[in-house]
Coordinates of C-alpha atoms and ligand atoms in Angstrom, one line a residue:
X28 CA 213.2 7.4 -53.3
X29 CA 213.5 10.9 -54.4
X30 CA 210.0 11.0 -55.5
X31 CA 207.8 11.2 -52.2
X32 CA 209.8 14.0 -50.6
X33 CA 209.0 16.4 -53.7
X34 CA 205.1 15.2 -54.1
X35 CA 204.6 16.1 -50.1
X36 CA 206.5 19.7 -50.8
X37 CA 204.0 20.0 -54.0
X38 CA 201.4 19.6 -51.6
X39 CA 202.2 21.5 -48.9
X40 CA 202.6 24.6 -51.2
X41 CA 199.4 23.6 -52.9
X42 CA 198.2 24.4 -49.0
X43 CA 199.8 26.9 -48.1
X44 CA 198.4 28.8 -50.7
X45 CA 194.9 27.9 -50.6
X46 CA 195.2 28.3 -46.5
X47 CA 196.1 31.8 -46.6
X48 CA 192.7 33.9 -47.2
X49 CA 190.3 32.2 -45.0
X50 CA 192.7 32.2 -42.4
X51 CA 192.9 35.4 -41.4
X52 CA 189.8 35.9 -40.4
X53 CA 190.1 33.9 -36.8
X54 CA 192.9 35.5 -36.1
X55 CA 191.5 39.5 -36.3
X56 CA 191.0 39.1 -32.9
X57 CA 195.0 40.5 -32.2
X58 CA 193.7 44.3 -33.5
X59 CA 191.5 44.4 -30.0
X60 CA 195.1 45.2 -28.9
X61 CA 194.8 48.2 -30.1
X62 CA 191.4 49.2 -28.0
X63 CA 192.8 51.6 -25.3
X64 CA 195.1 53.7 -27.0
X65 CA 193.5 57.0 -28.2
X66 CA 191.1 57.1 -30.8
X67 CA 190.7 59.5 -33.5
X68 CA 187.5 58.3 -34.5
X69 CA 185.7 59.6 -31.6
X70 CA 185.1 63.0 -31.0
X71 CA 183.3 64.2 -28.2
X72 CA 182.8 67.8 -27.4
X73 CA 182.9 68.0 -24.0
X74 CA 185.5 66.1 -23.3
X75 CA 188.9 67.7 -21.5
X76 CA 189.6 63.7 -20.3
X77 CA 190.8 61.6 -23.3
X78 CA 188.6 59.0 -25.1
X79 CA 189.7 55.9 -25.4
X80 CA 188.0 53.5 -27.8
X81 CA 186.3 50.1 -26.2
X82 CA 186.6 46.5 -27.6
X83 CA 184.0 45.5 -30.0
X84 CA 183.3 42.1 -31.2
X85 CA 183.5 43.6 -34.8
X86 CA 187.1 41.4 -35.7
X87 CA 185.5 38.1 -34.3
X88 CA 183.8 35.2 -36.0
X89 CA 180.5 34.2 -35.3
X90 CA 181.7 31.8 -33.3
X91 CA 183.5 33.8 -31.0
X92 CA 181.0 36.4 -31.1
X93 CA 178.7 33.1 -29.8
X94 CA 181.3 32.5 -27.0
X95 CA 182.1 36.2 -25.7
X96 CA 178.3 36.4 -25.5
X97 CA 177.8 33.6 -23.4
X98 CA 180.7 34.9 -21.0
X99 CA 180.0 38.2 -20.3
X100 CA 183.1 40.3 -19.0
X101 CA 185.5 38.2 -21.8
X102 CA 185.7 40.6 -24.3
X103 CA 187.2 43.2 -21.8
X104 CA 190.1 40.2 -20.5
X105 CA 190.5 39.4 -24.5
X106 CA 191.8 42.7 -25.3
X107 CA 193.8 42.9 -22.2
X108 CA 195.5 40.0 -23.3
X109 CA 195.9 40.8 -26.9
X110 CA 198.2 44.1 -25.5
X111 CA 199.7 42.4 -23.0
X112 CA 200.8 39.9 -25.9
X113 CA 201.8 42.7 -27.9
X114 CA 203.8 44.5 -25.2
X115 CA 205.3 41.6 -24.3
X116 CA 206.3 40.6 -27.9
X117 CA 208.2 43.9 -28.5
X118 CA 209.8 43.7 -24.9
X119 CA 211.2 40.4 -25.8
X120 CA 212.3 41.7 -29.8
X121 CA 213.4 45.0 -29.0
X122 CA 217.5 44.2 -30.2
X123 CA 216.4 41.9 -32.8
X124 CA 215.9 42.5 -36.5
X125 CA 212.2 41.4 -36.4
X126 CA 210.8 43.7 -33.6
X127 CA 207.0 42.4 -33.6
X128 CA 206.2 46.3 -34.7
X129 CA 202.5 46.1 -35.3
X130 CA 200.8 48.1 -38.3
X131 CA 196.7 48.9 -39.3
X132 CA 195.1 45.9 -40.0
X133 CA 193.4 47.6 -43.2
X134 CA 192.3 44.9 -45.8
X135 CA 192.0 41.8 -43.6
X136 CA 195.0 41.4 -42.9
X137 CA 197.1 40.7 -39.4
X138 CA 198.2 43.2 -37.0
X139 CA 201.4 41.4 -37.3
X140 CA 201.9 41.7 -40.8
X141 CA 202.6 38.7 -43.5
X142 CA 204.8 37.4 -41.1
X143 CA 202.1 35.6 -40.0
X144 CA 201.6 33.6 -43.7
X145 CA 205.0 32.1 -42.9
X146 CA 205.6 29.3 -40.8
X147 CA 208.7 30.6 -39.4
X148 CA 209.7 31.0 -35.8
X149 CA 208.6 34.3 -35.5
X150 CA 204.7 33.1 -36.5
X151 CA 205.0 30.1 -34.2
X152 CA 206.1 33.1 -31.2
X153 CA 203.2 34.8 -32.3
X154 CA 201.0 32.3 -32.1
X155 CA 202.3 31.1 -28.8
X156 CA 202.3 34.3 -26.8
X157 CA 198.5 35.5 -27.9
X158 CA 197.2 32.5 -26.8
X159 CA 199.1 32.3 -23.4
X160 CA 197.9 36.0 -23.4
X161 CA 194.2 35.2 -23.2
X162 CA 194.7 32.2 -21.5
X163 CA 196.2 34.4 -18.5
X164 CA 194.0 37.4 -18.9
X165 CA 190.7 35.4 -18.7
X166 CA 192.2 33.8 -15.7
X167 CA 193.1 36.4 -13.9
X168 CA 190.0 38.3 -14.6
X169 CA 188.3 35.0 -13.2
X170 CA 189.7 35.7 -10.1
X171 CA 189.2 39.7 -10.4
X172 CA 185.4 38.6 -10.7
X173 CA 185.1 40.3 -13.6
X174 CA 183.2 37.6 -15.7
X175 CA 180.1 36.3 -15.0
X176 CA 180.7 32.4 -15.9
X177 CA 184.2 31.8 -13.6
X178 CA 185.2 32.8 -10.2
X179 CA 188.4 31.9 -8.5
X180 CA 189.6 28.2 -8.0
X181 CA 188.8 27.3 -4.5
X182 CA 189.5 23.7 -5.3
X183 CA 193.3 23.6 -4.7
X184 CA 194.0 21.3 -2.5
X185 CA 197.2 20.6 -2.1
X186 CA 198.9 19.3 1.2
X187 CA 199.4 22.7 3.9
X188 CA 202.7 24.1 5.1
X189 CA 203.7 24.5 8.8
X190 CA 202.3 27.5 9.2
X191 CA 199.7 28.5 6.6
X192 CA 196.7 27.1 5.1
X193 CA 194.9 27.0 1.6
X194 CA 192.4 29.2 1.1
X195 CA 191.5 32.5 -0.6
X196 CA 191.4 33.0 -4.5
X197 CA 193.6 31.5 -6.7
X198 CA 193.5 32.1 -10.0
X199 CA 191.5 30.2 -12.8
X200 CA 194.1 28.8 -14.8
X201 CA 192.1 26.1 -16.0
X202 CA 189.1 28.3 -17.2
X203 CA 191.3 30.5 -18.7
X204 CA 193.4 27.7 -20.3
X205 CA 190.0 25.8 -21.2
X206 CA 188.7 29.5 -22.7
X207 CA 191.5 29.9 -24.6
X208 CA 190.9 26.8 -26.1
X209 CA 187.8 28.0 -27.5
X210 CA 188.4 31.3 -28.4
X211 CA 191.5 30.9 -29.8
X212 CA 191.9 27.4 -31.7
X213 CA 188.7 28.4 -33.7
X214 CA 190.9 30.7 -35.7
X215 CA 192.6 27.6 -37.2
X216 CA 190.4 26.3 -40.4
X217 CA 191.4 23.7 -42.0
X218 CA 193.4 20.3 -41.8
X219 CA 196.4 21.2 -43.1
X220 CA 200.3 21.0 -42.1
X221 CA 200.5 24.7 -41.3
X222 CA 196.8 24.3 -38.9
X223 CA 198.8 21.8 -37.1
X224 CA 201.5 24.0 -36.5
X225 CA 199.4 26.8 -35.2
X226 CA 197.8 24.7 -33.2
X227 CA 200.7 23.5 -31.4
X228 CA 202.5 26.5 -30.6
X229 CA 198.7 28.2 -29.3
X230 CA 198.9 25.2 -27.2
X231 CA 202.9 25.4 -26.1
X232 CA 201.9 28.9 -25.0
X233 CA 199.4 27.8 -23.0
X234 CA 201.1 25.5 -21.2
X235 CA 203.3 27.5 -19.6
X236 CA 200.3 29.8 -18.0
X237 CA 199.7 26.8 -15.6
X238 CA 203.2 25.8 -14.7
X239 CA 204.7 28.4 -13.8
X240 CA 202.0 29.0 -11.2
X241 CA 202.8 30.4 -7.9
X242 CA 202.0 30.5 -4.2
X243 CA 201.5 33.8 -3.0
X244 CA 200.3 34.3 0.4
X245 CA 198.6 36.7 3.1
X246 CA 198.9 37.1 7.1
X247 CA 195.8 37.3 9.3
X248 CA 195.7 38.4 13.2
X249 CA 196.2 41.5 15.2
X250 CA 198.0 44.5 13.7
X251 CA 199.7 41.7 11.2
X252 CA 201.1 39.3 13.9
X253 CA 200.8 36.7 11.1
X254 CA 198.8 34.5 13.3
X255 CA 197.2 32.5 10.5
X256 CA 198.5 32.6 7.0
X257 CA 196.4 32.0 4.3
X258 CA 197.7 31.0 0.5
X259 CA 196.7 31.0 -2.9
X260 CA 197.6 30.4 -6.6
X261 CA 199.3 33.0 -8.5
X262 CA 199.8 33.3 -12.2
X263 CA 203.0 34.8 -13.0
X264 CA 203.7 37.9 -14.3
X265 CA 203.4 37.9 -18.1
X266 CA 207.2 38.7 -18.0
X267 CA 208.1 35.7 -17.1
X268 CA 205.9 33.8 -19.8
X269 CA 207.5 36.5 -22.3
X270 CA 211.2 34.8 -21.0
X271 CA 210.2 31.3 -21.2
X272 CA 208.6 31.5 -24.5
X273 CA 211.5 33.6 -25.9
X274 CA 214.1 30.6 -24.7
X275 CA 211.5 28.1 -26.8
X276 CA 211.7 30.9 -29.1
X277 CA 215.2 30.0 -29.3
X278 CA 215.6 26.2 -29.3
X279 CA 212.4 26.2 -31.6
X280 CA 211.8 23.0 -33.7
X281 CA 211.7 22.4 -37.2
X282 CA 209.3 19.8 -38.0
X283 CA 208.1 18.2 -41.1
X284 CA 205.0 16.0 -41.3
X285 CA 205.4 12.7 -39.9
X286 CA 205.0 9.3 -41.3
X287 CA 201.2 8.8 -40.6
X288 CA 200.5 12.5 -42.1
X289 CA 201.9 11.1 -45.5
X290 CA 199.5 8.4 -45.7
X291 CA 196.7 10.4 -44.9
X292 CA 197.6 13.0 -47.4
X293 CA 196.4 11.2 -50.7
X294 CA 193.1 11.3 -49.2
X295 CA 193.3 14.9 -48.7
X296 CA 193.1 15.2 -52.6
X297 CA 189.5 13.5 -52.7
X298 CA 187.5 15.4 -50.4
X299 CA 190.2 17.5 -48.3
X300 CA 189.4 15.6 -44.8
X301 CA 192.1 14.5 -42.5
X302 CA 191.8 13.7 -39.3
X303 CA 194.1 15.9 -37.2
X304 CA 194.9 12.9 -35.2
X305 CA 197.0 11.3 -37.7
X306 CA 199.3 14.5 -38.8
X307 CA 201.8 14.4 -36.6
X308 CA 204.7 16.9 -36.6
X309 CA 208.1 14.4 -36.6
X310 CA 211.5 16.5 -36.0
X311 CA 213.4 17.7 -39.5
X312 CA 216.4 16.3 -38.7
X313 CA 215.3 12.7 -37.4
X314 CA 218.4 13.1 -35.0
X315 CA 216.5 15.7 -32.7
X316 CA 214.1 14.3 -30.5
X317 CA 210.5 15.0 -31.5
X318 CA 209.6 18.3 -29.8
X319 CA 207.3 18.4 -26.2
X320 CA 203.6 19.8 -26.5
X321 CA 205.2 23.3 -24.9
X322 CA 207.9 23.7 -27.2
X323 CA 207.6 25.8 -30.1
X324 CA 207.6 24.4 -33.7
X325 CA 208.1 25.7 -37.1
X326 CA 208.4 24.3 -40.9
X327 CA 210.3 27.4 -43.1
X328 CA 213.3 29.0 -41.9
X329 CA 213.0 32.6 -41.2
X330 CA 213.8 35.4 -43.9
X331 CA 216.8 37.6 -42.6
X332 CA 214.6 40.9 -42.0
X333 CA 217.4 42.7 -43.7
X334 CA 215.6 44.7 -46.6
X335 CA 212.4 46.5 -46.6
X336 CA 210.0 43.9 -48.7
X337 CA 206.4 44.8 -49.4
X338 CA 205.6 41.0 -50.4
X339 CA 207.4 39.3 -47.4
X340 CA 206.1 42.0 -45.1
X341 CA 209.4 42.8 -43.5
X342 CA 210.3 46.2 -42.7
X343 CA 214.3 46.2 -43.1
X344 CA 216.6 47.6 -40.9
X345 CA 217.5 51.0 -41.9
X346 CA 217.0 52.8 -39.4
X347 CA 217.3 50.7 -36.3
X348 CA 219.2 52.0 -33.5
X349 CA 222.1 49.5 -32.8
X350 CA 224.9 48.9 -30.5
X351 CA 228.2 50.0 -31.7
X352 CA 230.5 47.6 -29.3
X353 CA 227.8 44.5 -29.2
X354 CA 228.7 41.5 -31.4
X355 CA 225.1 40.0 -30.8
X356 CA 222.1 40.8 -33.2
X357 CA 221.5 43.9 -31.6
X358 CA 225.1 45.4 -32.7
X359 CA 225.5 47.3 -35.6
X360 CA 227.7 44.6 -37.9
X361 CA 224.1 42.2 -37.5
X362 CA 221.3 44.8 -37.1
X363 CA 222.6 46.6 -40.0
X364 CA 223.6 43.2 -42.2
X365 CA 226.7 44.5 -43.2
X366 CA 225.3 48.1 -44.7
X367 CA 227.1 50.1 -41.8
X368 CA 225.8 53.0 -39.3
X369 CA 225.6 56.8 -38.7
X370 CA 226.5 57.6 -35.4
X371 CA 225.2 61.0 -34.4
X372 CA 225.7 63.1 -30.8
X373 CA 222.8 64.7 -29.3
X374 CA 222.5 66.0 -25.8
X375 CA 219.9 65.6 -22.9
X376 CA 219.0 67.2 -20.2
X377 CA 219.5 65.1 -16.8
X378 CA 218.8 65.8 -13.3
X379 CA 221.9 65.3 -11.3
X380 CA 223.8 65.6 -7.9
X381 CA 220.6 65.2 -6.1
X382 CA 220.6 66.1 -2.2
X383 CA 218.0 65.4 0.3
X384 CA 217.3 68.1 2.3
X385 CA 215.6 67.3 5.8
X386 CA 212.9 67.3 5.8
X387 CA 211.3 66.1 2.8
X388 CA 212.6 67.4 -0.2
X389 CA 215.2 66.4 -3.0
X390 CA 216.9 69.1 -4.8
X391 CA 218.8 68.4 -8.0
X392 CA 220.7 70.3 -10.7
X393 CA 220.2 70.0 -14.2
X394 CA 223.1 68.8 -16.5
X395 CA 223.6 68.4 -20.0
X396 CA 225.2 65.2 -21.1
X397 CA 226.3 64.4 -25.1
X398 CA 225.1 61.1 -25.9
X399 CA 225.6 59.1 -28.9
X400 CA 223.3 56.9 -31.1
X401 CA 223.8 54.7 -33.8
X402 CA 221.5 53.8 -36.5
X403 CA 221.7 51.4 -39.4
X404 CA 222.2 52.8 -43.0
Ligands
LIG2 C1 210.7 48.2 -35.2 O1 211.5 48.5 -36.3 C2 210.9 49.4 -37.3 C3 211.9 49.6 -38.4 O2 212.3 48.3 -38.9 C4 210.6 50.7 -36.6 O3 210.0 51.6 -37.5 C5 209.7 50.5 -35.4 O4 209.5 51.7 -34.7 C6 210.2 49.5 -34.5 N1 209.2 49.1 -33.6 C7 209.3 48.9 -32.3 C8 208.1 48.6 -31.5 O5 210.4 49.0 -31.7
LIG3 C1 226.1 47.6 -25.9 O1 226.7 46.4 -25.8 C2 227.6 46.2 -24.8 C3 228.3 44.9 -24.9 O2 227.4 43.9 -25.1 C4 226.9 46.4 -23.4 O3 227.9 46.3 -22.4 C5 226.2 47.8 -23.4 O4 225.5 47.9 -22.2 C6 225.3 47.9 -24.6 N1 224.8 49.3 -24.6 C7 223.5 49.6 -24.7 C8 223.2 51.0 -24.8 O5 222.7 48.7 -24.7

C-alpha cells in the first residue's frame, strides 16, 4: 500500500526537476512590466522630457512573437497588463512576508524570482493574476480600439431595463479571455503535474475577468435630461480582481494528482506523452471537495519567507516595516518570526489647520509631527 504513494513522489520530483529550465522561457513575458519606468539604457541628448523605454518582443517565444504580429496593438495591452499584474500583486502583499517585490530578470530567470519553481500558493497567485492581467488589458484595449483584430462587443444582448437600452461598447471579454488563452498557456511546456497546475490557476484568473463584469451606463437628450439611456459592459477595475483572487489566494487548494493521472504516469516513462485530459488534480485531503475551475490550486506548501535564502529565492524579513499593536502577519511578532523590532522616531513635515479663504484659496500651516516606525531585526 505504501508503495504507490512514494513511486508517484519519485516521479513528480524526477519532473519537477527536468521542468524547470525550459520553462522559463514562456513565461519572460512578465519583464515587459517593467517597459515604462525610466530607462537607463537610452540616452538621448536633447531630451529635457524623460525616456521611457517601449515593449519589445525580445522576452517572447516564437510563438508569441507569431501571435503579437498577427494582432497588432497587443504588445502595447500585454505590457499594460503585466504592470497592472505587478501593481496589483504588491497592493494585495504589501503586510505579508512575501511582498511579490520583483527583481532583474538577468540569466533567464523570472521577474518574480524562484518563487515561481515552487508550486506553492504564492506561484499559483502569480500565475493567476498575470493571466487575468492580459486577459483584461487586451479586452479593454479591444474596446479602446487600440488593436487592429477586435473591437468592442456589440453582441450583448441581454433583455433591456425600463428605461435604458443596450447599446454602445462593451468590452471584449471574450477576445481578451480567448487571447489570453494563446498568449499565455503557451508558456506551459510539457505534460507534467506542475503544467497542470499552471494551467489551472492562468485559467482561475481568467475567469473572474468575465464575471465580475458590469453594466455601466450613459444618458442622451437635451443638456442631460436622460431622455434615452444607453448601456454597456464594463470590466471591473483590476482592484477588484486583485480582492477576489487574494480571497482564492486564501482558501487555495492543495491538490495531488488524481486517480486517472496515476495510470497514465507509467506511460510517461516510455516516451513522456500524457494526455492532459487524463491528469486530473483530486483534493489532498479527499475530505475537501475537489476545487472549481476559478479557484486557485497548489501542490507544496509555502516556505515561511522568514530568512534571506539565495537558493529558495526568498528575501527574509529583516527589514520590513511592521505593525507594533497588530497580531496578524503584518505585526511585528509574525513579520519579524520571532527575531524582534527597532522602533525608531522620525518627524514629518504636514500641512495642517487648513482654512478656506473666499474666494478660492486654502491656506495651511506647516507642522511637524514625531512618528514612529518599526522594522524587523
Ligand atoms: C518587499 O520586501 C523586501 C524585503 O524583504 C523589500 O526590500 C522590498 O522593498 C519590498 N517590496 C515592496 C514592493 O514592498
Ligand atoms: C496597526 O494595527 C492596528 C490593529 O490591527 C490598526 O488599528 C492600525 O491601523 C495599524 N496601523 C498601521 C499604521 O497600519
Amino acid at each position: 500500500m505504501k508503495f504507490v504513494p512514494w513511486c508517484l513522489l519519485v516521479l513528480l520530483l524526477f519532473q519537477i526537476t527536468t521542468g524547470k529550465k525550459r520553462r522559463h522561457k514562456g513565461t519572460q513575458w512578465w519583464s515587459l512590466a517593467k517597459t515604462g519606468e525610466p530607462s537607463n539604457d537610452l540616452y538621448s541628448p536633447t531630451a529635457q522630457a524623460h525616456i521611457f523605454s517601449s515593449p519589445t518582443l525580445l522576452p517572447l517565444t516564437k510563438k508569441q512573437r507569431r501571435l503579437v504580429t498577427k494582432n497588432p496593438g497587443t504588445i502595447l495591452a500585454i505590457a499594460k497588463g503585466a504592470r497592472m499584474a505587478v501593481d496589483e500583486c504588491q497592493n494585495q502583499f504589501e503586510d505579508r512576508r512575501w511582498n511579490c517585490s520583483i527583481q532583474e530578470n538577468g540569466h533567464g530567470g523570472s521577474i518574480f524570482g524562484k518563487i515561481i519553481e515552487r508550486g506553492c500558493r504564492e506561484t499559483a497567485f502569480i500565475y493567476a493574476i498575470t493571466s487575468a492581467a492580459v486577459a483584461h488589458s487586451v479586452a479593454r484595449a479591444c474596446a479602446d480600439g487600440s488593436i487592429y483584430t477586435c473591437t468592442c462587443n456589440y453582441n450583448l444582448r441581454q433583455p433591456h431595463g425600463v428605461d435604458w437600452e443596450w447599446g454602445g461598447c462593451s468590452d471584449n471579454a471574450n477576445f481578451g479571455k480567448k487571447f489570453s488563452r494563446k498568449f499565455v498557456d503557451v508558456a506551459e511546456k510539457g505534460r507534467d503535474f506542475r503544467y497542470m497546475m499552471n494551467l489551472h490557476n492562468n485559467e482561475a484568473g481568467r475567469r473572474h475577468i468575465k464575471r465580475e463584469m458590469e453594466r455601466d451606463c450613459k444618458c442622451h437628450g437635451m443638456s442631460g435630461s436622460c431622455t434615452i439611456k444607453t448601456c454597456w459592459m464594463r470590466l471591473p477595475v483590476f482592484r477588484k480582481v486583485g480582492d477576489i483572487l487574494k480571497d482564492r489566494f486564501d482558501g487555495a487548494s492543495r491538490v495531488l494528482p488524481g486517480n486517472e493521472g496515476r495510470n497514465d504516469a507509467e506511460a510517461n516513462n516510455n516516451g513522456g506523452r500524457r494526455s492532459k485530459k487524463k491528469l486530473k488534480l483530486e483534493p489532498a485531503d479527499p475530505n475537501h471537495k475537489r476545487p472549481d475551475k476559478r479557484d486557485l490550486v497548489y501542490f507544496e506548501e509555502s516556505p515561511d519567507f522568514c530568512e534571506a535564502d539565495d537558493s529558495a529565492g526568498t528575501l527574509g524579513t529583516v527589514g520590513r516595516e511592521c505593525n507594533a499593536t497588530s497580531i496578524g502577519i503584518d505585526g511585528c511578532d509574525l513579520m519579524c518570526c520571532g527575531r524582534g523590532y527597532k522602533s525608531e522616531t522620525y518627524t514629518v513635515r504636514e500641512r495642517c489647520s487648513c482654512t478656506f479663504h473666499w474666494c478660492c484659496e486654502v491656506k495651511c500651516k506647516i507642522c511637524t509631527r514625531t512618528k514612529i516606525r518599526h522594522t524587523c531585526l
